[in-house]
Amino acid sequence: MSRILHKDVAIIGGGLVGSSAALALRRMGLSVALLDKGFCGAQASGVNYGGVRRQGRPPEQMALSQRAHVIWPRLKEIIGIDGEFVRSGHLKLARTEAEMASLEAYATRVAGFGLDLELIGRNKLRERFPWIAGDIVGASLCAGDGHANPRLVSATFALAARRAGAEVLEHTPVSHVERVPEGFHLSAGSGTEIRARFVVNSAGAWAGTFAEAFGEPVPLGRIYPSMIVTEPLDVFMTVNIGAEGGGIYARQVERGNCIVGGMRAEPTVDLDFSRPTGSGAVTIMNRAADLFPALRNTYAIRCWSGTEGEMSDRNPVIGFSRTTPNLIHAFGFSGAGFQIAPGVGEVLAELIRDGESRTPIEAFTIDRFARMDQGSPAGSVPEARKRETSK
Amino acid sequence: MSDALRPLIVGAGPTGIRAAQTLVDAGIRPIVVDEAAAGGGQIYRQRLVPDERTPRDLYGSETGKATALHETFARIRDRIDYLPQALVWNVQGKAADVAAGGRTRRLNFSHLILATGATDRVLPFRGWTTPGVFTLGGAQIALKSQGCAIGERVVFLGSGPLLYLVAWQYVKAGARVAAVLDTAPFSSKLHLLRGLLSQPGVVLRGFRYAAELMARGVPVHFGVEPDQIEGETRVTGMIWRERGKEHRLACDAVGYGFALRSETQLADLAGCRFVFDGRDRAWRPERDLAGRTSVSGLYIAGDGAGIAGADAAELAGERAGFAVLEDAGLTVDRARIAVLERKLAAIQRFRDVLEAAFPFPDKWANSVDDDVLLCRCEEISIGQARTAAREQEVRELNRLKALTRVGMGRCQGRMCASAAAEILAAAHGQPLEAVGRLRAQPPIKPLPLGIAADGEAA
Ligand SMILES: Cc1cc2nc3c(=O)[nH]c(=O)nc-3n(C[C@H](O)[C@H](O)[C@H](O)COP(=O)(O)OP(=O)(O)OC[C@H]3O[C@@H](n4cnc5c(N)ncnc54)[C@H](O)[C@@H]3O)c2cc1C
Ligand SMILES: Cc1cc2nc3c(=O)[nH]c(=O)nc-3n(C[C@H](O)[C@H](O)[C@H](O)COP(=O)(O)OP(=O)(O)OC[C@H]3O[C@@H](n4cnc5c(N)ncnc54)[C@H](O)[C@@H]3O)c2cc1C
């Protein structure tokens, strides 16, 4: 079976980044093909921890993160379900004085961005969050942050894009993309050929090959965070928990299950999937039992993990290609793309419609690594090849 | 060479015990891990506390086989490393994670034989979660290991040879069986005549169970369509249809099941390739006659490798034991292997007869009501699954799990996945294999968060 589709935009990868871009583009009236090699939202976007937090992000991500922040409470209106999003607050714990100092320094650094961080000392913490055990020195609370259900949010963004008229092609891996006079030509699974004026490379951990194909190799690695989930319990964990310095994060869903992460997994035989190691899972379980006495006598019913693309500087690549007009990259979210993805989707749509976005994304250009490698001064890098004006 | 061999056998049922014996006979010391407190597995399960029952009371016509197996296990006991009441909850490369007594440790192995057996296949219908409803296996375990019946007036329902076996065992033990409700038509039993030639013993035994049940006045109904189990806090009755007419019977317990499903999660975690088995209506690990899977050094045998019954389990366990020896370059008894393979092939042919005699209730997936619970751990109804299939265009089982939570709870789909697959396939009129199978995740059964880790053991 062979067919050829003509679209304004072809999006490679139906994670939350690609799906939210597809939806935003449809709302602007552009025609869209959204392609995924599997199911949309079944990779990182569908299996992540579900933390919707701004706290902890570097200053350069703040504008984007704040843009996404206003989208989350509106999910019902945008995709038809609330995605179990709750604005629970995000509480980041400090286990040592040094970690507390680091939380304080962070609060100062991002003071101008409107996160309204509240630093909490040892005694107050005990009073307000008596269900946390252990020797916790203090914490930083970001009351506006929260958590949501990635399984529902990401798949439903893709469904909403389809309902809004995007051509959503699942189980259709893109095998080849090339520049042709009128735009791009894509070859994908089951004989699908696509002609598009714009291409968005939002292929997550797999995006590197597409960047490389256009002469833009990037230091994109893979990480596999592992999660465990407990049986349902009475709700006691009222905020999304993180820890300065890492090692554990935890949230409790309305149904009562606690989801806890903090270790890394390994890829399976099928390299696109990964699975926690036995010792990694037990380590997370033990850490959770130590930190939350309410969990001590409960059971873990499942653990899992996902495949995520990580950049060497832990910032994503977002923006126009430097080699190829009308090619846009958006990948490498380095373990923290769930919260910002809906904002990234809007930014990508703006780049295509307007050639620029009202949200600053300069920090995320793809050639920042080339600059580092070659030691060339930033000023000598050619302007990003934004948008061809011919159409 | 055999010093370096450290085979791990998961399961001490007929399969695991025969595999262990074969290795021991060749001078190898396997590790045997079994969740149960004593060897024997599902069919030859031993009681928890000794009572006045004789082996004959417990195992009936299979007493000889049961005792022989138990004796074998006792004989090799000090030539194996045996870990009872221990759960293998994860397999990764050449190591398994084993939990026992509040601790977990990692066991390295050179070869792995999965002899994990099977459990009842359950199909939901109205009232199936009422207290007093058991699987056939559960009903049998209560009788075998605890010596108690699940009720005073028990109805047995379903399809499969176990239906008659368990009902008969109840009658033998002096319990009152209110009725046996077979979802297959009487005519399907005529297929058994075909089996008389190849496996006369098994067929005649089956006829005897049915005849003795009837002789003791137990009503046996065929072509039954279960409608609902009545009762609020406890089973009070059972309603079904038979040739379009509604029937009702008072009872205080129901034991039911629709044949068996293999326990295959460990094979999945170990990365084995799976194939769809039309007869079992399930995906199972790909394997050769000897039990070799697609993963080198990993073998699967017995009911955990596809349903074939207890006799086949013993043969397949022995065959897998030989396969380990062969693959380790040791000499094996070729003549014995030929006998094993011939017998196994004959049983496989007989399985087709059994499947025709005890067919799966085809109508169930389209006739069961929307408000019946499908996944009891996560409290998801049949209707919710059908809605996801229709409105979210879900066609695949993992996707159904992601979007509805079916199979995401405590049992990890061990109870509900067969039914969910049938519902999903029926919703789109697609073949069962097209909906795929749930990807397994460790731990394959729940683990306490505070479990102590012992690190690596050689
Ligand atoms: C276990 C885990 C926990 C996490 N926890 C959090 C958290 O709490 N908070 C947070 O903000 N972030 C978290 N993240 C990160 C977050 O999930 C990701 O950053 C985000 O989902 C990335 O979205 P994406 O669309 O870029 O990638 P993906 O969701 O991976 O989507 C990429 C898609 O591209 C498709 N694709 C790949 N190759 C091709 C091809 N050739 N043709 C067609 N399609 C292709 C893939 O199938 C995939 O669906 C976590 C990640 C993981 C793995
Ligand atoms: C109710 C019932 C009645 C049956 N009656 C008959 C019958 O009459 N005739 C017949 O031919 N067949 C019968 N069977 C089928 C029976 O299961 C098999 O024929 C036979 O017991 C299969 O032997 P096996 O060794 O493969 O598995 P099993 O006997 O089931 O043994 C598997 C063993 O592995 C253990 N195990 C499984 N997973 C793990 C793990 N992860 N970690 C540690 N241990 C594990 C189990 O606890 C069990 O002890 C019955 C099955 C059931 C459910």
Short mmCIF file of C-alpha atoms and ligand atoms in Angstrom, two decimals, chain A residues 12-17 35-39 43-45 47-51 57 172-174 202-204 206 210 225 227 306-308 333 335-339, ligand 1:
data_model
loop_
_atom_site.label_atom_id
_atom_site.label_comp_id
_atom_site.label_asym_id
_atom_site.label_seq_id
_atom_site.Cartn_x
_atom_site.Cartn_y
_atom_site.Cartn_z
CA ILE A 12 8.17 13.18 13.50
CA GLY A 13 7.30 11.80 16.91
CA GLY A 14 3.95 11.87 18.70
CA GLY A 15 5.14 12.36 22.24
CA LEU A 16 3.69 15.25 24.20
CA VAL A 17 5.95 17.66 22.34
CA LEU A 35 3.82 10.39 12.74
CA ASP A 36 4.87 7.96 15.40
CA LYS A 37 6.72 4.70 15.11
CA GLY A 38 4.50 3.24 17.84
CA PHE A 39 1.51 4.63 19.65
CA GLN A 43 7.28 6.50 25.14
CA ALA A 44 8.69 9.03 27.64
CA SER A 45 5.59 11.20 27.50
CA VAL A 47 5.32 6.60 31.12
CA ASN A 48 7.06 9.38 33.00
CA TYR A 49 6.69 10.15 36.68
CA GLY A 50 4.08 12.83 36.10
CA GLY A 51 5.76 15.67 37.90
CA ARG A 57 14.59 24.31 36.42
CA THR A 172 4.38 4.59 11.01
CA PRO A 173 8.12 5.05 11.62
CA VAL A 174 9.74 7.75 9.55
CA SER A 202 10.27 15.78 17.97
CA ALA A 203 11.41 12.17 17.99
CA GLY A 204 12.52 12.21 21.63
CA TRP A 206 15.48 8.99 18.70
CA PHE A 210 17.27 13.12 12.07
CA PRO A 225 14.54 6.70 35.08
CA MET A 227 9.52 4.17 38.95
CA GLY A 306 10.98 4.86 30.12
CA THR A 307 13.44 5.99 27.50
CA GLU A 308 14.38 9.64 27.57
CA PHE A 333 14.32 17.26 27.34
CA GLY A 335 14.19 14.03 32.15
CA ALA A 336 12.11 17.16 32.59
CA GLY A 337 10.07 17.68 29.45
CA PHE A 338 6.63 16.67 30.66
CA GLN A 339 5.80 19.96 32.35
C1 LIG C 1 10.52 7.50 33.52
C2 LIG C 1 10.55 8.96 33.20
C3 LIG C 1 10.15 9.89 34.16
C4 LIG C 1 10.08 11.24 33.85
N1 LIG C 1 9.56 12.11 34.76
C5 LIG C 1 9.31 13.40 34.40
C6 LIG C 1 8.66 14.30 35.28
O1 LIG C 1 8.24 13.93 36.36
N2 LIG C 1 8.46 15.58 34.89
C7 LIG C 1 8.87 16.03 33.69
O2 LIG C 1 8.67 17.19 33.38
N3 LIG C 1 9.48 15.19 32.81
C8 LIG C 1 9.70 13.90 33.15
N4 LIG C 1 10.31 13.05 32.27
C9 LIG C 1 10.72 13.55 30.97
C10 LIG C 1 9.57 13.64 30.00
O3 LIG C 1 8.79 12.46 30.03
C11 LIG C 1 10.10 13.85 28.61
O4 LIG C 1 11.03 14.90 28.62
C12 LIG C 1 9.04 14.22 27.62
O5 LIG C 1 7.98 13.31 27.67
C13 LIG C 1 9.65 14.24 26.23
O6 LIG C 1 8.64 14.31 25.29
P1 LIG C 1 8.93 13.99 23.79
O7 LIG C 1 7.68 14.20 23.05
O8 LIG C 1 10.13 14.76 23.37
O9 LIG C 1 9.45 12.50 23.77
P2 LIG C 1 8.67 11.11 23.64
O10 LIG C 1 7.47 11.06 24.48
O11 LIG C 1 9.68 10.05 23.85
O12 LIG C 1 8.19 11.12 22.16
C14 LIG C 1 9.03 10.88 21.08
C15 LIG C 1 8.24 10.05 20.12
O13 LIG C 1 8.95 9.93 18.90
C16 LIG C 1 8.64 8.69 18.35
N5 LIG C 1 9.64 8.34 17.33
C17 LIG C 1 10.93 8.03 17.52
N6 LIG C 1 11.51 7.73 16.34
C18 LIG C 1 10.57 7.86 15.39
C19 LIG C 1 10.56 7.67 13.97
N7 LIG C 1 11.65 7.31 13.29
N8 LIG C 1 9.40 7.87 13.31
C20 LIG C 1 8.28 8.24 13.97
N9 LIG C 1 8.24 8.43 15.32
C21 LIG C 1 9.38 8.25 16.00
C22 LIG C 1 8.64 7.78 19.53
O14 LIG C 1 7.91 6.60 19.28
C23 LIG C 1 8.00 8.64 20.61
O15 LIG C 1 6.61 8.41 20.76
C24 LIG C 1 10.47 11.69 32.57
C25 LIG C 1 10.90 10.77 31.62
C26 LIG C 1 10.94 9.42 31.92
C27 LIG C 1 11.37 8.44 30.87
#
